[in-house]
Short mmCIF file of N, CA and C in Angstrom, two decimals:
data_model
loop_
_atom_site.label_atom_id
_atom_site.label_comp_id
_atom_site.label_asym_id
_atom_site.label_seq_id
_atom_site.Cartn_x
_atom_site.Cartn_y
_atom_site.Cartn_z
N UNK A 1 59.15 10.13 -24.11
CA UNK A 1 58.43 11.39 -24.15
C UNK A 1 57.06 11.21 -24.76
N UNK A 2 57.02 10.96 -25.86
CA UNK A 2 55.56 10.24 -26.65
C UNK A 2 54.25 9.54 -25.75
N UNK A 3 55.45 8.41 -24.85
CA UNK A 3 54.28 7.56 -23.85
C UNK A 3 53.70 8.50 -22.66
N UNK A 4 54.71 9.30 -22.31
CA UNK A 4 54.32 10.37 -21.22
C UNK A 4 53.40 11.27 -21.85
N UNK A 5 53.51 11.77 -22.79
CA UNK A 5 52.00 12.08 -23.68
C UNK A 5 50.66 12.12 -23.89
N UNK A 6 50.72 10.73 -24.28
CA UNK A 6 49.68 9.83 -24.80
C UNK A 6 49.12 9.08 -23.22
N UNK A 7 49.77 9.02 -21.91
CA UNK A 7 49.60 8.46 -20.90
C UNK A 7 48.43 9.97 -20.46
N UNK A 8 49.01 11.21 -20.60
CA UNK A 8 48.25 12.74 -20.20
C UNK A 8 47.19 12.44 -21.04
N UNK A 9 46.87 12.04 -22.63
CA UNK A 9 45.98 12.63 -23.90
C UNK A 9 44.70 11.29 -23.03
N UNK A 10 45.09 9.62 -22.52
CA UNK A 10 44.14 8.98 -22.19
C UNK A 10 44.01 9.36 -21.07
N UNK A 11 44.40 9.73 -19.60
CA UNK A 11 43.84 10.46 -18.63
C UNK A 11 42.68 11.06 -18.85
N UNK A 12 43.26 12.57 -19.72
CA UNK A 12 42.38 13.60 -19.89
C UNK A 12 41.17 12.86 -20.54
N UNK A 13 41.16 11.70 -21.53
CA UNK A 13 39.65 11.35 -22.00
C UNK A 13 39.12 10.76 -21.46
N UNK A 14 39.93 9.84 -20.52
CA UNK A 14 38.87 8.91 -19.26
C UNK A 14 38.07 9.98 -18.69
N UNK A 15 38.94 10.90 -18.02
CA UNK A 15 38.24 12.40 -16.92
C UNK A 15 37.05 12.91 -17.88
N UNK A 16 37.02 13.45 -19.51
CA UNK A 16 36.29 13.52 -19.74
C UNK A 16 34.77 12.59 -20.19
N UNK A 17 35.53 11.33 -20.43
CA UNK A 17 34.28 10.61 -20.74
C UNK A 17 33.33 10.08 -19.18
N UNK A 18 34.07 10.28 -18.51
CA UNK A 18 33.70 10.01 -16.79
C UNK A 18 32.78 10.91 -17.02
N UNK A 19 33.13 12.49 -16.78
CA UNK A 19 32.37 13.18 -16.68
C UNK A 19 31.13 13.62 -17.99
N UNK A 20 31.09 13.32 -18.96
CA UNK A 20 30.32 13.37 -19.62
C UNK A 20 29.00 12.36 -19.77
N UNK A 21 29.49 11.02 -19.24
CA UNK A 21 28.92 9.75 -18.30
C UNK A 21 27.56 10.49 -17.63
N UNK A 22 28.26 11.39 -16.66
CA UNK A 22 27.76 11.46 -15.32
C UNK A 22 26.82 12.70 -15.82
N UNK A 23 26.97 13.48 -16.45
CA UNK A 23 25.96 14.60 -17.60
C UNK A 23 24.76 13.99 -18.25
N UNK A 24 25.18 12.94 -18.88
CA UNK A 24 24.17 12.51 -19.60
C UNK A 24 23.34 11.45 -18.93
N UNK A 25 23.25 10.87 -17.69
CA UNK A 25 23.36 10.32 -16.83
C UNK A 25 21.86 10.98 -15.98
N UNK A 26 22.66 12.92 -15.52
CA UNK A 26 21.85 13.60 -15.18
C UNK A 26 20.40 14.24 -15.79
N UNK A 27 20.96 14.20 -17.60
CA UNK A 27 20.07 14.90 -18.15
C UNK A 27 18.93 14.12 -18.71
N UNK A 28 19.01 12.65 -18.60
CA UNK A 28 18.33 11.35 -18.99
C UNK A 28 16.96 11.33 -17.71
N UNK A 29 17.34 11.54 -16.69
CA UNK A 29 17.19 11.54 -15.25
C UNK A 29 15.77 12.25 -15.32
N UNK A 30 16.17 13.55 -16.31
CA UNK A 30 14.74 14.18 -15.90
C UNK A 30 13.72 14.37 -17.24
N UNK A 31 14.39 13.27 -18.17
CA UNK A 31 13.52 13.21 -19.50
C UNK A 31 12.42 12.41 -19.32
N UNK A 32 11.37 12.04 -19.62
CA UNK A 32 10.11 11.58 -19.73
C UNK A 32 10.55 10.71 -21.02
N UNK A 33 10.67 9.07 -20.14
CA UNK A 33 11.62 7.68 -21.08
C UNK A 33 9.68 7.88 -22.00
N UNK A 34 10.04 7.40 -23.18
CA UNK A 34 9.12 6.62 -24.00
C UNK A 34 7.45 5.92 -23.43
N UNK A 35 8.45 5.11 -22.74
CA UNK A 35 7.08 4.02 -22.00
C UNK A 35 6.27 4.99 -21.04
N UNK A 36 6.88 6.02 -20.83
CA UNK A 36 6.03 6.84 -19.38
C UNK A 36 4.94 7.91 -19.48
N UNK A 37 4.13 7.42 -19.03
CA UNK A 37 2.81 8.68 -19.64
C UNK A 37 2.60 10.18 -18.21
N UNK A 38 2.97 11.00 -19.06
CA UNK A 38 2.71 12.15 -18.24
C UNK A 38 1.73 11.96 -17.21
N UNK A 39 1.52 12.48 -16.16
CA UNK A 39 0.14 12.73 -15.56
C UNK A 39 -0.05 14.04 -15.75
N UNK A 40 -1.18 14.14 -15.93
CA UNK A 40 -1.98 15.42 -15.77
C UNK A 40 -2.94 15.53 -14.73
N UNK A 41 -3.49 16.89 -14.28
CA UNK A 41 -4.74 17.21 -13.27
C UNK A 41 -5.40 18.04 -13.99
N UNK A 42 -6.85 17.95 -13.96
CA UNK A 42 -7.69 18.88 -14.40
C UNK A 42 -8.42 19.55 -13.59
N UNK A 43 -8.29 21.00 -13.89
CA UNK A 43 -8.56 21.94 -12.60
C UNK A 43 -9.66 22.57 -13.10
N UNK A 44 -10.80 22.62 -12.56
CA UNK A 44 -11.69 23.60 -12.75
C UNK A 44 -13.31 24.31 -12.01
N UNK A 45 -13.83 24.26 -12.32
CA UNK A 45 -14.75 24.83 -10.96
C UNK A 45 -14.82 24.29 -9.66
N UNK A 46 -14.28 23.36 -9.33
CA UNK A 46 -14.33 22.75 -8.39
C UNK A 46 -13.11 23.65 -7.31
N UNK A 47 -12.26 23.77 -7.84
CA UNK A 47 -11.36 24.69 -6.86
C UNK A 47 -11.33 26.08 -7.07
N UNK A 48 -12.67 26.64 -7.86
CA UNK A 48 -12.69 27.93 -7.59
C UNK A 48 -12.61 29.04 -9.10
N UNK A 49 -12.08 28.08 -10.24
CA UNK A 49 -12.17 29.12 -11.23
C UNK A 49 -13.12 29.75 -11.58
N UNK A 50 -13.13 30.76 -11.94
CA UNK A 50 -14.33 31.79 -12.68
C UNK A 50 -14.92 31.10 -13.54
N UNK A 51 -14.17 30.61 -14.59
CA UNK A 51 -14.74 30.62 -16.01
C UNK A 51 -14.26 29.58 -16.76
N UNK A 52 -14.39 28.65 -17.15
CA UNK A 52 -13.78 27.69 -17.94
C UNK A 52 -13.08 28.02 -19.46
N UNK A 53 -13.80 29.18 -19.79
CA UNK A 53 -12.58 29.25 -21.03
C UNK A 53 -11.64 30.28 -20.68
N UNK A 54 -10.43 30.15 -20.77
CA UNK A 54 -9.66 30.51 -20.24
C UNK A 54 -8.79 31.21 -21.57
N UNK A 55 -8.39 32.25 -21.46
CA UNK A 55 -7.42 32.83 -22.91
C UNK A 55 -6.28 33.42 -22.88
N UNK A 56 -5.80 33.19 -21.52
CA UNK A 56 -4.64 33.62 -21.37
C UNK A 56 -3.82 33.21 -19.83
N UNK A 57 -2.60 32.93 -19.84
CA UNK A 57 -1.99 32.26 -18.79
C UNK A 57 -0.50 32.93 -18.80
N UNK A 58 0.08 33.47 -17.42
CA UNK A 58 1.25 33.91 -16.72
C UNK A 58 1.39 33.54 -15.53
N UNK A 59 2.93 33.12 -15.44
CA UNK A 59 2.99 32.99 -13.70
C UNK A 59 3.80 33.71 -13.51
N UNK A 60 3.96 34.05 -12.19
CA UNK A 60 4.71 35.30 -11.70
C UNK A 60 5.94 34.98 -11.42
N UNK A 61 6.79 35.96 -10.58
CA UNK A 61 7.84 35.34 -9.95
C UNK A 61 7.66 34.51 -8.49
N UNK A 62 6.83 34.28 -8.01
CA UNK A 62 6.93 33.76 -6.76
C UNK A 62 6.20 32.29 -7.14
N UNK A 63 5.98 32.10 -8.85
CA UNK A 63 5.01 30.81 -8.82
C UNK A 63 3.95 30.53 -9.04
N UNK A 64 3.27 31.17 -8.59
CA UNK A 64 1.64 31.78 -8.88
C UNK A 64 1.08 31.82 -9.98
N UNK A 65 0.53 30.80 -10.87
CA UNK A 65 -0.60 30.71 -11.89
C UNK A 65 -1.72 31.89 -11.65
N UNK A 66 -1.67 32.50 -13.22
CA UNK A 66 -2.61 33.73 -13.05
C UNK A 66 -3.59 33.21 -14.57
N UNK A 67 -4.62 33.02 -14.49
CA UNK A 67 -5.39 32.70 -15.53
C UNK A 67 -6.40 33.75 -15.99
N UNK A 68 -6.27 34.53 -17.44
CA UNK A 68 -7.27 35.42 -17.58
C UNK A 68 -8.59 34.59 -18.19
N UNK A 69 -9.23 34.94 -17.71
CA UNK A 69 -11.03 34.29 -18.11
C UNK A 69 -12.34 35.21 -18.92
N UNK A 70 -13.37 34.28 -18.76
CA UNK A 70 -14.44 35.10 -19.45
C UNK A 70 -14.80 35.26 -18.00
N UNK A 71 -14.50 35.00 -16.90
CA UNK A 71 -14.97 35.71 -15.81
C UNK A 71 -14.35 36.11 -14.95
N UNK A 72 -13.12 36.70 -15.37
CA UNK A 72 -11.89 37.84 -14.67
C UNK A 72 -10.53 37.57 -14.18
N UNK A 73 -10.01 37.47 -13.81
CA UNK A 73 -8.39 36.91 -13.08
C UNK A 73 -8.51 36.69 -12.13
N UNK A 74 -7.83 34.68 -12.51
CA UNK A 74 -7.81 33.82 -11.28
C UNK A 74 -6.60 33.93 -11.24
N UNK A 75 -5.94 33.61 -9.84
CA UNK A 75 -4.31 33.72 -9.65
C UNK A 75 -4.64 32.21 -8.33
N UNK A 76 -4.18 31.40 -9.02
CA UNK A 76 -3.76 29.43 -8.33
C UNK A 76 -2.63 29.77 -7.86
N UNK A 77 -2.28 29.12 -6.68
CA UNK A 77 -1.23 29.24 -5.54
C UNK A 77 -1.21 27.43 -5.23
N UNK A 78 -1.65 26.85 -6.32
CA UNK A 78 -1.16 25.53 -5.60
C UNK A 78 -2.08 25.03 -4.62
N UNK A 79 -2.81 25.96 -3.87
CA UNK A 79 -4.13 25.11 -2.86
C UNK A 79 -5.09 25.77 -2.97
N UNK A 80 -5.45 26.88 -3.57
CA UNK A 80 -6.79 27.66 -3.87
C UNK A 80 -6.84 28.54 -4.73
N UNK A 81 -7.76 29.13 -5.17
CA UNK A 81 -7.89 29.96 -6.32
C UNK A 81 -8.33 31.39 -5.76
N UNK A 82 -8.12 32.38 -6.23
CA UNK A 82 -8.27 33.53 -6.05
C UNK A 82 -8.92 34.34 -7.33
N UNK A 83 -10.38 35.14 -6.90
CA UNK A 83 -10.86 35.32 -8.43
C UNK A 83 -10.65 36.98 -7.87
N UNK A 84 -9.96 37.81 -9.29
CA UNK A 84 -10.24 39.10 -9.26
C UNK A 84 -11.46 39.12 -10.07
N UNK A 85 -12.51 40.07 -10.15
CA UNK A 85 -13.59 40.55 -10.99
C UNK A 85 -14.27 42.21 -11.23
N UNK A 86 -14.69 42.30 -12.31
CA UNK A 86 -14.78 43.55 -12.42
C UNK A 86 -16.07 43.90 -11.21
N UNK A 87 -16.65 44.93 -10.94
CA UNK A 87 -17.14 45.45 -10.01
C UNK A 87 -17.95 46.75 -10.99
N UNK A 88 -18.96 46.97 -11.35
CA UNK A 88 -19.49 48.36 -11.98
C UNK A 88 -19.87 49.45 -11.27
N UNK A 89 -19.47 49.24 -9.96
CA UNK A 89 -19.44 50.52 -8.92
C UNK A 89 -17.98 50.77 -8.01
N UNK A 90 -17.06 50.43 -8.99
CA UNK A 90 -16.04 50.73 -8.48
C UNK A 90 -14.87 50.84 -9.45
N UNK A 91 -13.83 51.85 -9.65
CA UNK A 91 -13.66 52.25 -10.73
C UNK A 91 -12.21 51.65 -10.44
N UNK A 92 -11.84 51.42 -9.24
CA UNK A 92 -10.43 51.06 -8.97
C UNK A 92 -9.71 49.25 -8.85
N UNK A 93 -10.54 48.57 -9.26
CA UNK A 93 -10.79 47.30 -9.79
C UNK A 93 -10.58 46.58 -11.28
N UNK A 94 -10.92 45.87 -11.51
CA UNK A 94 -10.82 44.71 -12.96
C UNK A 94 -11.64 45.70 -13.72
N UNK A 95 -11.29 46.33 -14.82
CA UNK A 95 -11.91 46.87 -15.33
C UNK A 95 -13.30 46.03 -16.39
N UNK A 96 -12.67 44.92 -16.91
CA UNK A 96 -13.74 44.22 -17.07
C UNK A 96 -14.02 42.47 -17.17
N UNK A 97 -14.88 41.68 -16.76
CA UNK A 97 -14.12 40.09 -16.62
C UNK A 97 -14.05 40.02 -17.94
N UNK A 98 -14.23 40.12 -19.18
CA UNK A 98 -13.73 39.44 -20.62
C UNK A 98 -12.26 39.83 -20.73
N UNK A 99 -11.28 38.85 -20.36
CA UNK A 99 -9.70 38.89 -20.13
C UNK A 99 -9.42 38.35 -21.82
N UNK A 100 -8.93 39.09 -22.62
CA UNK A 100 -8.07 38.35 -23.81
C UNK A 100 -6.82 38.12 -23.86
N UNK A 101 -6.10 39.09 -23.33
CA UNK A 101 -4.63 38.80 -22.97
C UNK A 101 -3.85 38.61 -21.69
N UNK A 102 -2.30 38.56 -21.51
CA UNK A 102 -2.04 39.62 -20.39
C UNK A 102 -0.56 38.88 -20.84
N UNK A 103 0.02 40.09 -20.17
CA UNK A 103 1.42 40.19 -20.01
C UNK A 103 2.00 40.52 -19.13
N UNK A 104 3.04 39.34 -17.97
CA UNK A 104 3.40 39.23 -16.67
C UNK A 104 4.85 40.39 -16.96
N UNK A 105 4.96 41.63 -16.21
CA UNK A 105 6.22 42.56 -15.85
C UNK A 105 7.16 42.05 -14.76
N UNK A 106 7.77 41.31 -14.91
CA UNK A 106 8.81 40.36 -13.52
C UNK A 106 9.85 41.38 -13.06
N UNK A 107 9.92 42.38 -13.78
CA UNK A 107 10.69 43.62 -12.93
C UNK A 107 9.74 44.89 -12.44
N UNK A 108 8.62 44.38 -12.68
CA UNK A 108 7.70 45.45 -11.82
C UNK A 108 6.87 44.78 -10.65
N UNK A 109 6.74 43.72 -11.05
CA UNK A 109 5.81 42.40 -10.46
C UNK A 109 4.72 42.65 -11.05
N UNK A 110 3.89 43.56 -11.90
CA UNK A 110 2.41 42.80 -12.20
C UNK A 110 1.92 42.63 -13.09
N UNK A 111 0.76 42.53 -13.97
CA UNK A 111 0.64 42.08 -14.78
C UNK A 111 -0.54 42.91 -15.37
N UNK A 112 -0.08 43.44 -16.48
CA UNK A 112 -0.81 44.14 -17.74
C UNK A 112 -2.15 42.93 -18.37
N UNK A 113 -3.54 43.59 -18.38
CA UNK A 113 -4.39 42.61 -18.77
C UNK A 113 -5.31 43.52 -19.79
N UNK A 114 -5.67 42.59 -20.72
CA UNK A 114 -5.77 43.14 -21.65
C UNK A 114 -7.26 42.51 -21.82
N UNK A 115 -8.58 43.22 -21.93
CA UNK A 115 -10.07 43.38 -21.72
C UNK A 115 -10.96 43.84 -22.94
N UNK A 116 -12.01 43.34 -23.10
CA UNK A 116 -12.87 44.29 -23.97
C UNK A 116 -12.84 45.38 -23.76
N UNK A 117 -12.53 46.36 -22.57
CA UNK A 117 -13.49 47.59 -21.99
C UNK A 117 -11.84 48.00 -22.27
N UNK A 118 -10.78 48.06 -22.43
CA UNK A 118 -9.46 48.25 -22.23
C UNK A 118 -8.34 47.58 -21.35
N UNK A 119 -7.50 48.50 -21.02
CA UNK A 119 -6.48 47.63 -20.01
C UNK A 119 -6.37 48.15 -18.35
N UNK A 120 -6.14 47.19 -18.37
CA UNK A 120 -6.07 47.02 -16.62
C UNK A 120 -4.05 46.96 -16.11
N UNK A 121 -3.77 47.43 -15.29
CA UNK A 121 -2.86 46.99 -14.42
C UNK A 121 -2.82 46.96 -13.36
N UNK A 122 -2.42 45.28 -13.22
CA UNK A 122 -2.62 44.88 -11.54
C UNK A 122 -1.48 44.87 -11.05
N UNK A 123 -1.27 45.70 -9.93
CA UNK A 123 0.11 45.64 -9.05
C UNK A 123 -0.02 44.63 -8.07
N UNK A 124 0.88 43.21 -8.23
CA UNK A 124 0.68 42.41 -7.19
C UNK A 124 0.61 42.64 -5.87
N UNK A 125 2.17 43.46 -5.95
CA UNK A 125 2.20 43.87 -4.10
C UNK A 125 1.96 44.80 -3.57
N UNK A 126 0.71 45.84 -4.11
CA UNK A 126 0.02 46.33 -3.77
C UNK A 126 -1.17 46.26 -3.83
N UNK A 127 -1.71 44.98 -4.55
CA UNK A 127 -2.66 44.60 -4.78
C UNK A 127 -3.73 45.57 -5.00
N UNK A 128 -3.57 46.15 -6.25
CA UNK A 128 -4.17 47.50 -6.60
C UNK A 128 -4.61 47.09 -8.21
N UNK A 129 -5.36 48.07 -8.90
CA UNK A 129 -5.68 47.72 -10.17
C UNK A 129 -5.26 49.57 -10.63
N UNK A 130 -5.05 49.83 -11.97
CA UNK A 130 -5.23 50.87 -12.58
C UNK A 130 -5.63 50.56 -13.75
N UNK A 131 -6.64 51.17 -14.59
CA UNK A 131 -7.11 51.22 -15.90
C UNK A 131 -7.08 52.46 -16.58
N UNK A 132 -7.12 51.38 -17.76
CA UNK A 132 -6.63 52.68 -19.44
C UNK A 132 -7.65 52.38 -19.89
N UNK A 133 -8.54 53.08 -20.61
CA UNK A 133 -9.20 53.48 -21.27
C UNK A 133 -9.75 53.85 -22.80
N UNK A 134 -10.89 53.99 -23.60
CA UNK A 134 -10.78 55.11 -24.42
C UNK A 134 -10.37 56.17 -23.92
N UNK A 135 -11.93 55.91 -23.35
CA UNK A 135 -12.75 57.84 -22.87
C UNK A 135 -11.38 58.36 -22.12
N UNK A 136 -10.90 57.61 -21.27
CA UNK A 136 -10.19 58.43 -20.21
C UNK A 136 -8.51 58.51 -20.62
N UNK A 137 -8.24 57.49 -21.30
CA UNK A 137 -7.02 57.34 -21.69
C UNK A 137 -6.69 57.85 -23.32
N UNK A 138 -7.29 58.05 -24.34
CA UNK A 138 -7.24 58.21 -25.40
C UNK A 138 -6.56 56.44 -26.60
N UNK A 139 -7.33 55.44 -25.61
CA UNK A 139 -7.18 53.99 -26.11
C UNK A 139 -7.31 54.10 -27.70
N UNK A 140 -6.95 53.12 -28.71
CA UNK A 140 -7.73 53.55 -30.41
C UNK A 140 -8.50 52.33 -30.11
N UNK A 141 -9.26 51.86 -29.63
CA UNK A 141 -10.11 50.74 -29.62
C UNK A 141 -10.04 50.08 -28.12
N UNK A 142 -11.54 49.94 -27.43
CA UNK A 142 -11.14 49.40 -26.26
C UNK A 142 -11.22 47.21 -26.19
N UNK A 143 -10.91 47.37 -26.89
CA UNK A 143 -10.66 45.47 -27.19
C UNK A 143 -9.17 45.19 -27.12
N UNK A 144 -8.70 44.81 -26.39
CA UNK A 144 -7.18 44.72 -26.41
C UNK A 144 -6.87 42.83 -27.06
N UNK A 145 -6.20 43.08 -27.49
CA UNK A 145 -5.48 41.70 -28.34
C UNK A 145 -3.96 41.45 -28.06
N UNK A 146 -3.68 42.37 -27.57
CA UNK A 146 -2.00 41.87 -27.26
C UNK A 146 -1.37 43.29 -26.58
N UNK A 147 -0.63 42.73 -25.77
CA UNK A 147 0.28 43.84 -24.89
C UNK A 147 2.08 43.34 -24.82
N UNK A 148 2.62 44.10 -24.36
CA UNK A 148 4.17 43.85 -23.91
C UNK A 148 4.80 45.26 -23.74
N UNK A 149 6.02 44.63 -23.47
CA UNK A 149 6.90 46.06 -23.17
C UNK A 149 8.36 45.86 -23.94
N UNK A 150 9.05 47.03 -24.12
CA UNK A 150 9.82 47.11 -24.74
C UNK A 150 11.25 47.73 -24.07
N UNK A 151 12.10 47.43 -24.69
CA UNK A 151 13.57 47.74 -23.52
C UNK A 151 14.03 49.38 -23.25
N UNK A 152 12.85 49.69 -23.06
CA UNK A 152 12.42 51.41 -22.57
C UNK A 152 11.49 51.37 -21.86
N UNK A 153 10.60 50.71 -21.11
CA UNK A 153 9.93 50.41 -20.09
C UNK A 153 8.14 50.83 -20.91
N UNK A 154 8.20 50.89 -22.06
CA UNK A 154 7.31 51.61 -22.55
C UNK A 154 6.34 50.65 -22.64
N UNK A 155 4.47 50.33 -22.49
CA UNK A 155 3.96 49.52 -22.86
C UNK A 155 3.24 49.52 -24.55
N UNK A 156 3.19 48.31 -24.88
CA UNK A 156 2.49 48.23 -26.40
C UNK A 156 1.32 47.44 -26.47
N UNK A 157 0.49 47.98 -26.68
CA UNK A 157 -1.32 47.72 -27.12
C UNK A 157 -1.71 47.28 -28.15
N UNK A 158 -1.74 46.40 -28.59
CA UNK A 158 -2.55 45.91 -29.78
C UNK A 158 -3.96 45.93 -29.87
N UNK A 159 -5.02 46.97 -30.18
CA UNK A 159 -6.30 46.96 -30.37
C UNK A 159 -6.67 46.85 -31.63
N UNK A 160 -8.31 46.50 -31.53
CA UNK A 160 -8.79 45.91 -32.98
C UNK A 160 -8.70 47.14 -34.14
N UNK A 161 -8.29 48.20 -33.26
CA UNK A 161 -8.65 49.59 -34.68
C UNK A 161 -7.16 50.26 -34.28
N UNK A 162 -5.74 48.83 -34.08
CA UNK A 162 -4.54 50.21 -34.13
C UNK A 162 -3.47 50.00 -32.87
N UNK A 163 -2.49 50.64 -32.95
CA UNK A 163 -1.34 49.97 -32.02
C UNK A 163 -1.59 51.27 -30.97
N UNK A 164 -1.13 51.46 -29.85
CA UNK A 164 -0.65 51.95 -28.84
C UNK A 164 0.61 51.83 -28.11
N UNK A 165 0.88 53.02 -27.56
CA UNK A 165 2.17 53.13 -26.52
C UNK A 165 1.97 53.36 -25.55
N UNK A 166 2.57 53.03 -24.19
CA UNK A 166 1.57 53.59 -23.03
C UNK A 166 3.21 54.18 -22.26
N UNK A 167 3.81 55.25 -22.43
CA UNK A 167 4.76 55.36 -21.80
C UNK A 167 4.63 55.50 -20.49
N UNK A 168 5.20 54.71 -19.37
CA UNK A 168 4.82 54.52 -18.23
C UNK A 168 5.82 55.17 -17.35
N UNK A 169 6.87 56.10 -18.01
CA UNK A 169 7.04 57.65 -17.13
C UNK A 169 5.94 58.39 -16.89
N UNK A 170 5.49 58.87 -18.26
CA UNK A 170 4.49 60.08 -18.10
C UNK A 170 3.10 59.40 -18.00
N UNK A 171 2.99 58.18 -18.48
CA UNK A 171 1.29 57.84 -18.23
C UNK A 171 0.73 58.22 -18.97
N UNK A 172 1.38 58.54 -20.50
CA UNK A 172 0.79 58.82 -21.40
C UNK A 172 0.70 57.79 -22.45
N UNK A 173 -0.34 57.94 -23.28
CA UNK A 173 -0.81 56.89 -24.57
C UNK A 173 -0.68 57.59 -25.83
N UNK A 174 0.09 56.97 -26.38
CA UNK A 174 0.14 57.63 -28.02
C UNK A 174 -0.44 56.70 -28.94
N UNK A 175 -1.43 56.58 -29.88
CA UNK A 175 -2.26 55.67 -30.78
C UNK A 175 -1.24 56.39 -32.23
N UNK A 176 -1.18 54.80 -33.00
CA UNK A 176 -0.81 54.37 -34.08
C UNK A 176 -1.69 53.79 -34.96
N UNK A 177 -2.14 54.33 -35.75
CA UNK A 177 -3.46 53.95 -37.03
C UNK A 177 -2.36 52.90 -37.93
N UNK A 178 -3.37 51.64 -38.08
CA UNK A 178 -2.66 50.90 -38.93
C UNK A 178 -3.50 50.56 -40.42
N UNK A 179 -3.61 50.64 -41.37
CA UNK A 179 -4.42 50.60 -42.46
C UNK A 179 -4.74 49.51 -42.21
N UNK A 180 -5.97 49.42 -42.97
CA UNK A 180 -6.70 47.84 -43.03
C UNK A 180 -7.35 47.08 -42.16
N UNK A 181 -7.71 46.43 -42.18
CA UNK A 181 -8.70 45.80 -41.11
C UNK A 181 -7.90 44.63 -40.39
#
């Protein structure tokens, strides 16, 4: 009875050390050994970017490198560049090229960008822009420093003079005064 046992207990550890073999085997596979030097590519005006300093980076769901710039949102597809830019005769566009942030929505598809002049949202697949504002939105500072959303669909603004909410049922903005500089 014992050997019939102990014959099941080394089975079962061959099967597992087999398979644990073949795991570590896989996960070795796609490590970068010691001796091997990354490659890199350096991308830049040559295929189309705006702006070389670059301050912010999201990719979407389909893949798509979106780079915010000092000269507006590039979105890289792997063979060309695509520049959005602001426009001062058109109100339904990049609200402005100085990009400081942005924050990719993968259950809305687009991406919240965050500007000196305020915020922008770009709907990918409608390829549309909407902007927030002071004047028009009641922004507490139009310099945006940080955005996101929260597990209420609500957006959050970080400006230089104070937090924001942008509830994106009603399309309304509520400002939060934060002491101090």
């Amino acid at each position: 009875m014992k050997s019939k046992r102990l014959l099941t207990v080394l089975k079962l550890g061959v099967i597992f050390l087999f398979g644990f073999s073949i795991l570590v085997t896989e996960v070795n596979a796609d490590v970068i050994s010691e001796n091997e030097v990354p490659i890199f590519t350096k991308y830049g005006r040559e295929i189309g970017l705006s702006n070389m300093s670059i301050s912010s980076i999201v990719q979407d769901k389909n893949g798509f490198m979106w780079f915010g710039t000092q000269g507006g949102l590039n979105m890289y597809d792997s063979n060309s560049m695509e520049v959005f830019a602001h426009d001062p005769f058109s109100s339904d566009l990049l609200l402005n090229n100085l990009i400081q942030t942005m924050y990719y929505d993968q259950d809305e598809h687009v991406i919240w960008i965050g500007t000196y002049q305020g915020l922008s949202k770009y709907d990918i697949d409608k390829n549309t822009f909407k902007n927030y504002t002071v004047e028009g939105n009641g922004l507490s500072n139009p310099v945006i420093v940080s955005v996101t959303k929260d597990n209420e669909d609500n957006i959050w603004i970080g400006t230089l003079e104070g937090l924001n909410r942008l509830n994106t049922t009603s399309d309304e903005i509520e400002t939060y005064e934060i002491p101090g500089d």
